[in-house]
Short mmCIF file of C-alpha atoms (C1' of nucleotides) in Angstrom, two decimals:
data_model
loop_
_atom_site.label_atom_id
_atom_site.label_comp_id
_atom_site.label_asym_id
_atom_site.label_seq_id
_atom_site.Cartn_x
_atom_site.Cartn_y
_atom_site.Cartn_z
CA MET A 1 -124.61 -155.40 -144.47
CA SER A 2 -125.36 -155.74 -148.15
CA VAL A 3 -128.26 -153.78 -149.56
CA LYS A 4 -128.32 -155.85 -152.76
CA LYS A 5 -131.86 -156.68 -153.59
CA ARG A 6 -132.89 -160.12 -154.61
CA SER A 7 -136.08 -161.48 -156.13
CA VAL A 8 -137.59 -158.08 -156.79
CA LYS A 9 -137.11 -158.47 -160.50
CA PRO A 10 -136.66 -162.20 -160.85
CA VAL A 11 -133.46 -163.17 -162.52
CA ARG A 12 -133.61 -165.41 -165.40
CA ARG A 13 -132.47 -168.87 -164.17
CA SER A 14 -131.86 -171.95 -166.18
CA LEU A 15 -134.31 -174.80 -165.72
CA ALA A 16 -131.58 -177.08 -164.26
CA LYS A 17 -130.69 -174.45 -161.73
CA ILE A 18 -134.28 -173.76 -160.80
CA ARG A 19 -134.89 -177.46 -160.19
CA LYS A 20 -131.76 -177.89 -158.13
CA ASP A 21 -132.30 -174.68 -156.09
CA ASN A 22 -135.84 -175.48 -155.20
CA SER A 23 -135.50 -179.05 -154.34
CA ASP A 24 -132.38 -178.48 -152.27
CA GLN A 25 -134.16 -175.68 -150.43
CA ILE A 26 -137.22 -177.95 -149.83
CA LEU A 27 -134.98 -180.86 -148.61
CA LYS A 28 -133.16 -178.53 -146.25
CA VAL A 29 -136.31 -177.07 -144.63
CA ALA A 30 -137.90 -180.54 -144.58
CA GLU A 31 -134.94 -182.01 -142.75
CA ARG A 32 -135.21 -179.32 -140.06
CA LEU A 33 -138.93 -179.63 -139.63
CA PHE A 34 -139.02 -183.44 -139.65
CA SER A 35 -136.26 -183.32 -137.06
CA ASP A 36 -138.11 -180.81 -134.80
CA LYS A 37 -141.69 -182.06 -135.16
CA GLY A 38 -141.43 -185.65 -136.40
CA TYR A 39 -143.08 -187.05 -139.51
CA SER A 40 -146.70 -186.63 -138.52
CA GLY A 41 -146.03 -183.31 -136.83
CA THR A 42 -144.68 -181.86 -140.03
CA THR A 43 -147.11 -180.53 -142.66
CA ILE A 44 -146.39 -179.90 -146.27
CA SER A 45 -147.85 -176.42 -145.88
CA ALA A 46 -145.30 -175.75 -143.16
CA ILE A 47 -142.45 -176.86 -145.33
CA ALA A 48 -143.73 -174.84 -148.22
CA LYS A 49 -144.15 -171.78 -146.08
CA GLU A 50 -140.61 -171.90 -144.73
CA ALA A 51 -139.19 -172.63 -148.10
CA GLY A 52 -140.99 -169.65 -149.51
CA LEU A 53 -143.00 -171.66 -152.07
CA PRO A 54 -146.63 -172.56 -152.52
CA LYS A 55 -147.69 -175.94 -151.22
CA ALA A 56 -148.48 -177.22 -154.66
CA ASN A 57 -144.94 -176.46 -155.75
CA VAL A 58 -143.46 -178.65 -153.07
CA LEU A 59 -145.73 -181.46 -154.28
CA TYR A 60 -144.64 -180.79 -157.79
CA TYR A 61 -141.07 -181.75 -156.91
CA PHE A 62 -141.83 -184.49 -154.36
CA HIS A 63 -145.12 -186.04 -155.33
CA THR A 64 -146.06 -187.17 -151.87
CA LYS A 65 -145.06 -186.42 -148.23
CA ASP A 66 -143.90 -189.98 -148.01
CA ALA A 67 -141.60 -189.54 -150.91
CA LEU A 68 -140.11 -186.39 -149.55
CA TYR A 69 -139.53 -188.02 -146.19
CA LYS A 70 -137.84 -191.07 -147.81
CA ARG A 71 -135.57 -188.77 -149.78
CA VAL A 72 -134.51 -186.93 -146.61
CA LEU A 73 -133.90 -190.29 -144.85
CA SER A 74 -131.86 -191.74 -147.66
CA ASN A 75 -129.72 -188.65 -147.85
CA ILE A 76 -129.05 -189.06 -144.18
CA LEU A 77 -128.34 -192.74 -144.32
CA SER A 78 -125.71 -192.28 -147.05
CA ILE A 79 -123.81 -189.80 -144.91
CA TRP A 80 -124.11 -192.15 -142.04
CA MET A 81 -122.76 -195.26 -143.59
CA LEU A 82 -119.62 -193.46 -144.78
CA SER A 83 -118.26 -192.76 -141.22
CA MET A 84 -119.12 -196.24 -140.01
CA ASN A 85 -116.77 -198.51 -141.96
CA ASP A 86 -113.45 -197.02 -141.28
CA MET A 87 -112.37 -199.28 -138.45
CA THR A 88 -110.14 -201.95 -139.96
CA GLU A 89 -108.17 -204.75 -138.28
CA ASP A 90 -104.81 -203.56 -139.32
CA GLN A 91 -105.27 -200.42 -137.31
CA HIS A 92 -104.55 -200.35 -133.60
CA PRO A 93 -107.81 -200.05 -131.56
CA ARG A 94 -106.24 -197.04 -129.70
CA ASP A 95 -106.30 -194.97 -132.85
CA ALA A 96 -109.27 -196.59 -134.57
CA LEU A 97 -111.65 -196.20 -131.66
CA ARG A 98 -110.49 -192.69 -130.82
CA SER A 99 -111.08 -191.44 -134.38
CA TYR A 100 -114.36 -193.18 -134.59
CA ILE A 101 -115.61 -191.45 -131.47
CA VAL A 102 -114.33 -188.09 -132.45
CA LYS A 103 -115.83 -188.44 -135.97
CA LYS A 104 -119.17 -189.58 -134.58
CA ILE A 105 -119.41 -186.70 -132.19
CA ARG A 106 -118.39 -184.26 -134.83
CA GLN A 107 -121.23 -185.63 -136.92
CA SER A 108 -123.68 -185.05 -134.04
CA LYS A 109 -122.46 -181.51 -133.82
CA GLU A 110 -122.53 -180.70 -137.48
CA HIS A 111 -125.66 -182.71 -138.55
CA PRO A 112 -127.90 -182.60 -135.49
CA HIS A 113 -131.13 -182.60 -137.49
CA ALA A 114 -130.13 -185.63 -139.59
CA SER A 115 -129.05 -187.36 -136.50
CA ARG A 116 -132.33 -186.79 -134.74
CA ILE A 117 -134.44 -187.93 -137.62
CA PHE A 118 -132.52 -191.07 -137.78
CA ALA A 119 -133.06 -191.63 -134.00
CA ALA A 120 -136.75 -190.89 -134.26
CA GLU A 121 -137.08 -193.45 -137.04
CA ILE A 122 -135.51 -196.14 -134.93
CA LEU A 123 -137.45 -195.00 -131.79
CA HIS A 124 -140.64 -195.67 -133.68
CA GLY A 125 -139.74 -199.03 -134.97
CA ALA A 126 -137.86 -198.04 -138.16
CA PRO A 127 -140.92 -198.41 -140.46
CA TYR A 128 -139.06 -196.79 -143.34
CA LEU A 129 -135.43 -197.90 -142.61
CA ARG A 130 -135.97 -201.48 -141.43
CA GLU A 131 -134.93 -203.02 -144.73
CA GLN A 132 -131.70 -201.05 -145.00
CA LEU A 133 -130.86 -201.75 -141.35
CA GLU A 134 -131.35 -205.43 -141.98
CA THR A 135 -129.03 -205.50 -144.94
CA ASP A 136 -126.46 -202.72 -145.26
CA LEU A 137 -126.08 -201.56 -141.70
CA LYS A 138 -126.12 -205.11 -140.28
CA GLU A 139 -123.38 -206.11 -142.64
CA GLN A 140 -121.19 -203.25 -141.47
CA PHE A 141 -122.04 -203.89 -137.90
CA GLN A 142 -121.03 -207.49 -138.12
CA ALA A 143 -117.86 -206.57 -140.01
CA THR A 144 -116.93 -204.12 -137.25
CA CYS A 145 -117.59 -206.74 -134.58
CA GLN A 146 -115.21 -209.02 -136.44
CA VAL A 147 -112.57 -206.36 -136.26
CA PHE A 148 -113.10 -206.08 -132.52
CA ARG A 149 -112.74 -209.93 -132.19
CA HIS A 150 -109.55 -209.70 -134.18
CA TRP A 151 -108.17 -207.08 -131.85
CA ILE A 152 -109.12 -209.16 -128.89
CA SER A 153 -107.38 -212.24 -130.31
CA LYS A 154 -104.27 -210.15 -130.86
CA GLN A 155 -104.69 -209.13 -127.18
CA TRP A 156 -104.78 -205.53 -128.11
CA MET A 157 -107.88 -205.19 -125.98
CA ASP A 158 -109.75 -207.05 -123.26
CA PRO A 159 -112.28 -209.73 -124.31
CA VAL A 160 -115.34 -207.51 -124.07
CA ASN A 161 -118.62 -208.25 -125.89
CA PRO A 162 -118.18 -206.68 -129.30
CA GLU A 163 -121.84 -206.21 -130.07
CA HIS A 164 -122.63 -204.37 -126.90
CA LEU A 165 -119.45 -202.34 -127.22
CA MET A 166 -120.87 -201.19 -130.61
CA PHE A 167 -124.19 -200.35 -129.00
CA MET A 168 -122.38 -198.29 -126.35
CA LEU A 169 -120.30 -196.43 -128.88
CA TRP A 170 -123.35 -195.70 -131.08
CA SER A 171 -125.65 -194.53 -128.31
CA SER A 172 -123.24 -192.41 -126.33
CA THR A 173 -121.98 -190.50 -129.39
CA GLN A 174 -125.45 -190.23 -130.96
CA ALA A 175 -126.57 -188.66 -127.71
CA TYR A 176 -124.68 -185.46 -128.37
CA ALA A 177 -127.21 -184.82 -131.08
CA ASP A 178 -130.34 -186.52 -129.86
CA PHE A 179 -130.28 -185.17 -126.32
CA GLN A 180 -128.55 -181.89 -126.97
CA VAL A 181 -131.51 -180.06 -125.54
CA GLN A 182 -131.32 -181.95 -122.30
CA SER A 183 -127.55 -181.66 -122.11
CA SER A 184 -127.62 -177.92 -122.50
CA ILE A 185 -130.26 -177.60 -119.95
CA MET A 186 -128.18 -179.60 -117.43
CA LEU A 187 -125.17 -177.40 -118.22
CA SER A 188 -127.16 -174.20 -118.06
CA LYS A 189 -126.39 -173.23 -121.53
CA THR A 190 -128.49 -172.22 -124.55
CA GLU A 191 -126.58 -174.66 -126.64
CA LEU A 192 -123.43 -176.81 -126.50
CA ASP A 193 -120.23 -175.22 -127.74
CA ASP A 194 -117.08 -176.78 -129.20
CA GLN A 195 -115.53 -177.28 -125.83
CA ASP A 196 -118.45 -179.35 -124.60
CA PHE A 197 -118.24 -181.66 -127.64
CA ASN A 198 -114.52 -181.99 -127.10
CA GLU A 199 -114.94 -182.79 -123.39
CA GLY A 200 -117.55 -185.39 -124.25
CA ALA A 201 -115.28 -187.02 -126.83
CA ASP A 202 -112.40 -187.04 -124.38
CA LEU A 203 -114.43 -188.64 -121.67
CA LEU A 204 -115.68 -191.32 -124.01
CA VAL A 205 -112.32 -192.04 -125.52
CA ARG A 206 -110.94 -192.39 -122.09
CA LEU A 207 -113.67 -194.64 -120.84
CA VAL A 208 -113.60 -196.88 -123.89
CA LEU A 209 -109.81 -197.22 -124.16
CA LYS A 210 -109.14 -197.72 -120.50
CA GLY A 211 -112.31 -199.67 -120.01
CA CYS A 212 -111.36 -202.12 -122.69
CA GLY A 213 -107.79 -202.42 -121.44
CA ILE A 214 -106.27 -200.67 -124.34
CA ASN A 215 -103.02 -198.94 -123.29
CA GLN A 216 -103.11 -195.35 -124.27
CA VAL A 217 -99.94 -193.68 -125.49
CA MET B 1 -158.35 -222.35 -122.53
CA SER B 2 -161.20 -220.85 -120.55
CA VAL B 3 -164.53 -220.65 -122.17
CA LYS B 4 -165.83 -218.17 -119.55
CA LYS B 5 -167.73 -215.41 -121.40
CA ARG B 6 -167.23 -211.80 -120.38
CA SER B 7 -169.15 -208.65 -121.43
CA VAL B 8 -172.13 -210.48 -122.91
CA LYS B 9 -174.32 -209.66 -119.97
CA PRO B 10 -172.45 -206.71 -118.55
CA VAL B 11 -171.61 -207.14 -114.90
CA ARG B 12 -172.75 -204.43 -112.51
CA ARG B 13 -169.70 -202.42 -111.62
CA SER B 14 -169.34 -199.61 -109.09
CA LEU B 15 -168.83 -196.14 -110.39
CA ALA B 16 -165.36 -195.88 -108.74
CA LYS B 17 -164.31 -199.13 -110.42
CA ILE B 18 -165.62 -198.10 -113.77
CA ARG B 19 -163.76 -194.86 -113.66
CA LYS B 20 -160.50 -196.53 -112.62
CA ASP B 21 -160.68 -199.37 -115.04
CA ASN B 22 -161.42 -197.23 -118.02
CA SER B 23 -158.89 -194.43 -117.34
CA ASP B 24 -156.25 -197.04 -116.56
CA GLN B 25 -156.95 -198.78 -119.81
CA ILE B 26 -156.95 -195.55 -121.75
CA LEU B 27 -153.60 -194.50 -120.18
CA LYS B 28 -152.14 -197.92 -120.95
CA VAL B 29 -153.16 -197.91 -124.61
CA ALA B 30 -152.16 -194.24 -124.93
CA GLU B 31 -148.68 -194.91 -123.65
CA ARG B 32 -148.11 -197.66 -126.20
CA LEU B 33 -149.41 -195.64 -129.04
CA PHE B 34 -147.66 -192.41 -128.18
CA SER B 35 -144.47 -194.44 -127.92
CA ASP B 36 -145.02 -196.11 -131.26
CA LYS B 37 -146.32 -193.28 -133.28
CA GLY B 38 -145.41 -190.16 -131.46
CA TYR B 39 -147.73 -187.42 -130.32
CA SER B 40 -148.93 -186.18 -133.72
CA GLY B 41 -149.04 -189.63 -135.16
CA THR B 42 -151.42 -190.88 -132.45
CA THR B 43 -155.11 -190.13 -132.90
CA ILE B 44 -157.75 -190.14 -130.24
CA SER B 45 -159.83 -192.45 -132.42
CA ALA B 46 -156.96 -194.96 -132.48
CA ILE B 47 -156.61 -194.90 -128.76
CA ALA B 48 -160.31 -195.32 -128.36
CA LYS B 49 -160.49 -198.19 -130.77
CA GLU B 50 -157.64 -200.12 -129.11
CA ALA B 51 -159.11 -199.43 -125.70
CA GLY B 52 -162.48 -200.78 -126.90
CA LEU B 53 -164.33 -197.52 -126.20
CA PRO B 54 -166.02 -194.90 -128.33
CA LYS B 55 -163.92 -191.83 -128.97
CA ALA B 56 -166.24 -189.59 -127.14
CA ASN B 57 -165.69 -191.67 -124.04
CA VAL B 58 -162.03 -191.20 -124.11
CA LEU B 59 -162.62 -187.45 -124.23
CA TYR B 60 -165.01 -187.82 -121.37
CA TYR B 61 -162.16 -188.94 -119.10
CA PHE B 62 -159.35 -186.77 -120.59
CA HIS B 63 -160.89 -183.64 -121.94
CA THR B 64 -158.22 -183.00 -124.57
CA LYS B 65 -155.48 -184.95 -126.33
CA ASP B 66 -152.98 -182.61 -124.78
CA ALA B 67 -154.18 -183.38 -121.29
CA LEU B 68 -154.00 -187.15 -121.95
CA TYR B 69 -150.45 -186.81 -123.23
CA LYS B 70 -149.50 -184.72 -120.21
CA ARG B 71 -150.91 -187.35 -117.84
CA VAL B 72 -148.90 -190.07 -119.63
CA LEU B 73 -145.78 -188.00 -119.39
CA SER B 74 -146.15 -187.12 -115.79
CA ASN B 75 -146.68 -190.79 -114.87
CA ILE B 76 -143.47 -191.61 -116.63
CA LEU B 77 -141.49 -188.76 -115.06
CA SER B 78 -142.46 -189.77 -111.60
CA ILE B 79 -141.23 -193.32 -112.20
CA TRP B 80 -138.06 -191.87 -113.72
CA MET B 81 -137.02 -189.54 -110.92
CA LEU B 82 -137.22 -192.28 -108.37
CA SER B 83 -134.33 -194.32 -109.82
CA MET B 84 -132.13 -191.33 -110.31
CA ASN B 85 -131.32 -190.14 -106.90
CA ASP B 86 -129.82 -193.19 -105.15
CA MET B 87 -126.21 -192.52 -105.70
CA THR B 88 -124.92 -191.03 -102.51
CA GLU B 89 -121.33 -190.04 -101.48
CA ASP B 90 -121.07 -192.44 -98.60
CA GLN B 91 -121.43 -195.34 -101.07
CA HIS B 92 -118.40 -196.61 -102.94
CA PRO B 93 -118.64 -195.79 -106.67
CA ARG B 94 -117.99 -199.44 -107.35
CA ASP B 95 -121.29 -200.40 -105.92
CA ALA B 96 -123.27 -197.22 -106.58
CA LEU B 97 -122.44 -197.09 -110.30
CA ARG B 98 -123.10 -200.76 -110.81
CA SER B 99 -126.46 -200.73 -109.22
CA TYR B 100 -127.39 -197.55 -111.11
CA ILE B 101 -126.51 -199.12 -114.46
CA VAL B 102 -128.30 -202.33 -113.64
CA LYS B 103 -131.40 -200.51 -112.46
CA LYS B 104 -131.51 -198.16 -115.46
CA ILE B 105 -131.19 -201.13 -117.87
CA ARG B 106 -133.83 -203.00 -116.01
CA GLN B 107 -136.04 -200.00 -116.43
CA SER B 108 -135.38 -199.85 -120.16
CA LYS B 109 -136.38 -203.57 -120.33
CA GLU B 110 -139.52 -203.26 -118.20
CA HIS B 111 -140.86 -199.87 -119.30
CA PRO B 112 -139.75 -199.52 -122.90
CA HIS B 113 -142.73 -197.46 -124.00
CA ALA B 114 -142.30 -195.00 -121.19
CA SER B 115 -138.65 -194.73 -121.96
CA ARG B 116 -139.23 -194.07 -125.64
CA ILE B 117 -141.89 -191.36 -125.02
CA PHE B 118 -139.41 -189.61 -122.74
CA ALA B 119 -136.64 -189.83 -125.40
CA ALA B 120 -138.98 -188.54 -128.16
CA GLU B 121 -139.98 -185.57 -125.98
CA ILE B 122 -136.35 -184.55 -125.58
CA LEU B 123 -135.50 -185.37 -129.15
CA HIS B 124 -138.16 -182.82 -130.30
CA GLY B 125 -137.00 -180.10 -127.82
CA ALA B 126 -138.88 -181.16 -124.71
CA PRO B 127 -141.84 -178.85 -125.36
CA TYR B 128 -143.90 -180.31 -122.47
CA LEU B 129 -141.07 -181.40 -120.12
CA ARG B 130 -138.73 -178.36 -120.38
CA GLU B 131 -139.76 -176.79 -117.16
CA GLN B 132 -139.42 -179.95 -115.09
CA LEU B 133 -136.05 -180.65 -116.73
CA GLU B 134 -134.94 -177.20 -115.72
CA THR B 135 -135.89 -177.51 -112.10
CA ASP B 136 -136.24 -181.09 -110.73
CA LEU B 137 -134.05 -183.07 -113.03
CA LYS B 138 -131.28 -180.50 -113.15
CA GLU B 139 -131.19 -180.40 -109.34
CA GLN B 140 -130.73 -184.12 -109.22
CA PHE B 141 -128.23 -184.02 -112.01
CA GLN B 142 -126.05 -181.48 -110.25
CA ALA B 143 -126.37 -183.35 -106.96
CA THR B 144 -125.12 -186.47 -108.57
CA CYS B 145 -122.27 -184.67 -110.18
CA GLN B 146 -121.30 -183.44 -106.68
CA VAL B 147 -121.24 -187.08 -105.54
CA PHE B 148 -118.88 -187.86 -108.40
CA ARG B 149 -116.60 -184.99 -107.40
CA HIS B 150 -116.63 -186.15 -103.87
CA TRP B 151 -115.53 -189.61 -104.96
CA ILE B 152 -112.83 -188.12 -107.14
CA SER B 153 -111.47 -186.03 -104.27
CA LYS B 154 -111.37 -189.18 -102.13
CA GLN B 155 -109.43 -190.75 -105.01
CA TRP B 156 -111.96 -193.56 -105.36
CA MET B 157 -112.05 -192.77 -109.04
CA ASP B 158 -110.05 -190.97 -111.69
CA PRO B 159 -110.72 -187.23 -112.25
CA VAL B 160 -113.17 -187.66 -115.07
CA ASN B 161 -115.64 -184.96 -116.14
CA PRO B 162 -118.75 -185.63 -113.94
CA GLU B 163 -121.29 -184.00 -116.31
CA HIS B 164 -120.20 -185.99 -119.34
CA LEU B 165 -119.98 -189.13 -117.29
CA MET B 166 -123.66 -188.64 -116.47
CA PHE B 167 -124.50 -188.10 -120.11
CA MET B 168 -122.74 -191.29 -121.02
CA LEU B 169 -124.49 -193.28 -118.31
CA TRP B 170 -127.85 -191.88 -119.30
CA SER B 171 -127.55 -192.47 -123.05
CA SER B 172 -126.01 -195.85 -122.99
CA THR B 173 -128.53 -197.34 -120.58
CA GLN B 174 -131.38 -195.50 -122.25
CA ALA B 175 -130.38 -197.00 -125.53
CA TYR B 176 -131.57 -200.45 -124.46
CA ALA B 177 -135.09 -199.12 -124.64
CA ASP B 178 -134.82 -196.48 -127.37
CA PHE B 179 -132.86 -198.41 -129.90
CA GLN B 180 -134.19 -201.87 -128.97
CA VAL B 181 -135.40 -202.35 -132.55
CA GLN B 182 -132.08 -201.58 -134.00
CA SER B 183 -130.21 -203.75 -131.54
CA SER B 184 -132.44 -206.76 -132.12
CA ILE B 185 -131.97 -206.39 -135.87
CA MET B 186 -128.28 -206.29 -135.41
CA LEU B 187 -128.34 -209.40 -133.22
CA SER B 188 -130.80 -211.17 -135.64
CA LYS B 189 -133.47 -211.53 -133.00
CA THR B 190 -137.11 -210.65 -132.88
CA GLU B 191 -136.50 -209.03 -129.55
CA LEU B 192 -133.86 -208.74 -126.87
CA ASP B 193 -133.96 -211.31 -124.09
CA ASP B 194 -132.80 -211.27 -120.52
CA GLN B 195 -129.32 -212.37 -121.42
CA ASP B 196 -128.89 -209.56 -123.79
CA PHE B 197 -129.79 -206.94 -121.15
CA ASN B 198 -127.45 -208.75 -118.76
CA GLU B 199 -124.57 -208.72 -121.23
CA GLY B 200 -125.26 -205.00 -121.93
CA ALA B 201 -125.26 -204.18 -118.24
CA ASP B 202 -122.05 -206.18 -117.71
CA LEU B 203 -120.22 -204.43 -120.45
CA LEU B 204 -121.29 -201.02 -119.30
CA VAL B 205 -120.30 -201.75 -115.69
CA ARG B 206 -116.97 -202.96 -116.83
CA LEU B 207 -116.36 -200.00 -119.07
CA VAL B 208 -117.42 -197.37 -116.55
CA LEU B 209 -115.60 -198.88 -113.57
CA LYS B 210 -112.37 -199.73 -115.27
CA GLY B 211 -112.59 -196.64 -117.42
CA CYS B 212 -112.88 -194.43 -114.37
CA GLY B 213 -110.06 -196.25 -112.63
CA ILE B 214 -112.27 -197.76 -109.93
CA ASN B 215 -110.86 -201.08 -108.66
CA GLN B 216 -113.46 -203.76 -109.01
CA VAL B 217 -113.59 -206.41 -106.37
"C1'" DA C 1 -189.27 -196.85 -106.70
"C1'" DA C 2 -188.33 -192.38 -107.45
"C1'" DA C 3 -184.82 -188.69 -107.81
"C1'" DT C 4 -180.30 -187.68 -108.80
"C1'" DC C 5 -175.80 -188.18 -110.19
"C1'" DT C 6 -172.23 -190.30 -113.31
"C1'" DT C 7 -171.15 -192.58 -117.35
"C1'" DC C 8 -171.72 -193.27 -121.99
"C1'" DT C 9 -172.25 -192.40 -127.07
"C1'" DG C 10 -173.96 -191.29 -131.91
"C1'" DA C 11 -174.31 -187.40 -134.49
"C1'" DC C 12 -172.23 -183.44 -135.60
"C1'" DC C 13 -168.87 -179.36 -136.31
"C1'" DG C 14 -165.20 -176.25 -138.18
"C1'" DA C 15 -160.44 -176.75 -139.22
"C1'" DT C 16 -156.75 -178.95 -141.28
"C1'" DT C 17 -154.67 -182.58 -143.71
"C1'" DG C 18 -152.39 -184.69 -148.08
"C1'" DG C 19 -153.14 -184.56 -152.59
"C1'" DT C 20 -155.26 -183.16 -157.55
"C1'" DC C 21 -155.75 -180.46 -161.58
"C1'" DA C 22 -156.40 -177.12 -165.23
"C1'" DG C 23 -154.27 -173.63 -167.00
"C1'" DA C 24 -150.96 -169.55 -166.38
"C1'" DA C 25 -146.09 -168.20 -166.58
"C1'" DG C 26 -141.64 -168.93 -167.76
"C1'" DA C 27 -137.54 -171.41 -170.05
"C1'" DT C 28 -135.69 -173.72 -174.18
"C1'" DG C 29 -134.42 -174.97 -178.89
"C1'" DG C 30 -134.96 -174.10 -183.58
"C1'" DC D 1 -140.55 -165.32 -182.95
"C1'" DC D 2 -142.80 -169.42 -182.39
"C1'" DA D 3 -143.61 -174.18 -180.82
"C1'" DT D 4 -142.67 -176.91 -177.10
"C1'" DC D 5 -141.43 -178.32 -172.74
"C1'" DT D 6 -140.90 -177.41 -167.74
"C1'" DT D 7 -142.14 -174.92 -163.81
"C1'" DC D 8 -145.52 -172.81 -161.20
"C1'" DT D 9 -149.95 -171.97 -158.52
"C1'" DG D 10 -154.86 -170.87 -156.94
"C1'" DA D 11 -158.81 -173.33 -156.44
"C1'" DC D 12 -160.58 -177.33 -155.10
"C1'" DC D 13 -161.41 -182.09 -152.97
"C1'" DA D 14 -162.41 -186.07 -149.90
"C1'" DA D 15 -160.79 -187.67 -145.59
"C1'" DT D 16 -159.52 -187.06 -141.09
"C1'" DC D 17 -158.49 -184.40 -137.24
"C1'" DG D 18 -159.62 -182.81 -132.19
"C1'" DG D 19 -163.53 -181.53 -129.90
"C1'" DT D 20 -168.82 -180.55 -128.67
"C1'" DC D 21 -173.22 -181.76 -127.16
"C1'" DA D 22 -177.78 -183.45 -126.26
"C1'" DG D 23 -179.78 -187.03 -124.51
"C1'" DA D 24 -179.80 -192.24 -123.49
"C1'" DA D 25 -178.19 -195.69 -120.24
"C1'" DG D 26 -176.66 -197.05 -115.94
"C1'" DA D 27 -175.32 -196.49 -110.92
"C1'" DT D 28 -176.25 -194.38 -106.41
"C1'" DT D 29 -178.80 -192.31 -102.88
"C1'" DT D 30 -182.97 -191.42 -100.56
#
DNA sequence: AAATCTTCTGACCGATTGGTCAGAAGATGG
DNA sequence: CCATCTTCTGACCAATCGGTCAGAAGATTT
């Protein structure tokens, strides 16, 4: 245990650092609260309180609650898109699908709050994300479906419906973040551990590969 | 087009009918709004407005917002539990799993609002449902896992992890309600039609049966 | 038709909400 | 050290929130 005192005599910080520290802290707290309570259930005062700042200071950095929420969302989406587009047609589906599932479940484990905000957005009709879903995400979705069709034409997998396979992959991996509370209740645990995530990934990989007639090595 | 006028000269209604009509109408509107906007995002005034009643009248039937929400939730949960517990060990998994998936997806199609409220509850930590999840739902969950284990011991299916199979079934069927907005955007439709739900069910049945090594007839 | 019970509702309440603003406090560059 | 720019914040605001209540309006019972 360190007994080093902080913030008793405020250290002189550069403006750049002050700005970065505070907005990072606000974004971090906001992500957790938006995830736990939803947009309407989260108040600026609550964010300010947990971030250790006066409410007016939060509004100094993010002029409106809306703007803050949009910033949180866009941060999330950029992380999201990255892990989406790494299934390519020159890979074998055996490897591509496995690593996709593993990566997605790891993301659910490591960024549960982000994942849940995303889910809540869509659950409520995607009022803020609709445009980006219609452009960026849809583009990636269709590209990935093309990859599936390519694999099917090469007879690397059964002729399954590509779109619905994507939906299944998305929802069943996403669930390890969104429904973590329910899962841990069912398993009589306070929270899921690494083994649970691994077992989930194993089951999904098995189901998808075998289910699509992809011969596992 | 009918030109029959209603509510110009109010019809004489019995007290029993009045009470039933109004509370039903309130519950119906409340379910839709809670589903669309979440608990905090839904106001009593909004419910009253859409139900065509003054706010004070809504509070006459349901004394608090909390009580109204709980009523909506408990209605949902009772529908839910019914479709859960019809997998038994004397059935063959081929039939039992297929009809479970089909039934669950039909539920997502026919009760999308209820489904989304349920999902949002869990997403935000199940503050109102926790107790029932820990008792009723957990009991059914464990019973169903036992059925899976029985099927496995009879070598009717591969030795897959029963708990995670349940999670997969739950999330991938649930998704056809929760993420309907996203799915329809991806498919360039205003909303999913019967064929979409059927294709989804077909894919899931195929994946689960083949994936679990259950020989389809 | 009178008495009683239920339903209905406009007016009102304190608390909380997101947001504003003037001016203090602190950091920066010369 | 001073002028200037950025950061910070308490006080304040209109709007809205969930909820109360007295009394009107309507239904039921006698």
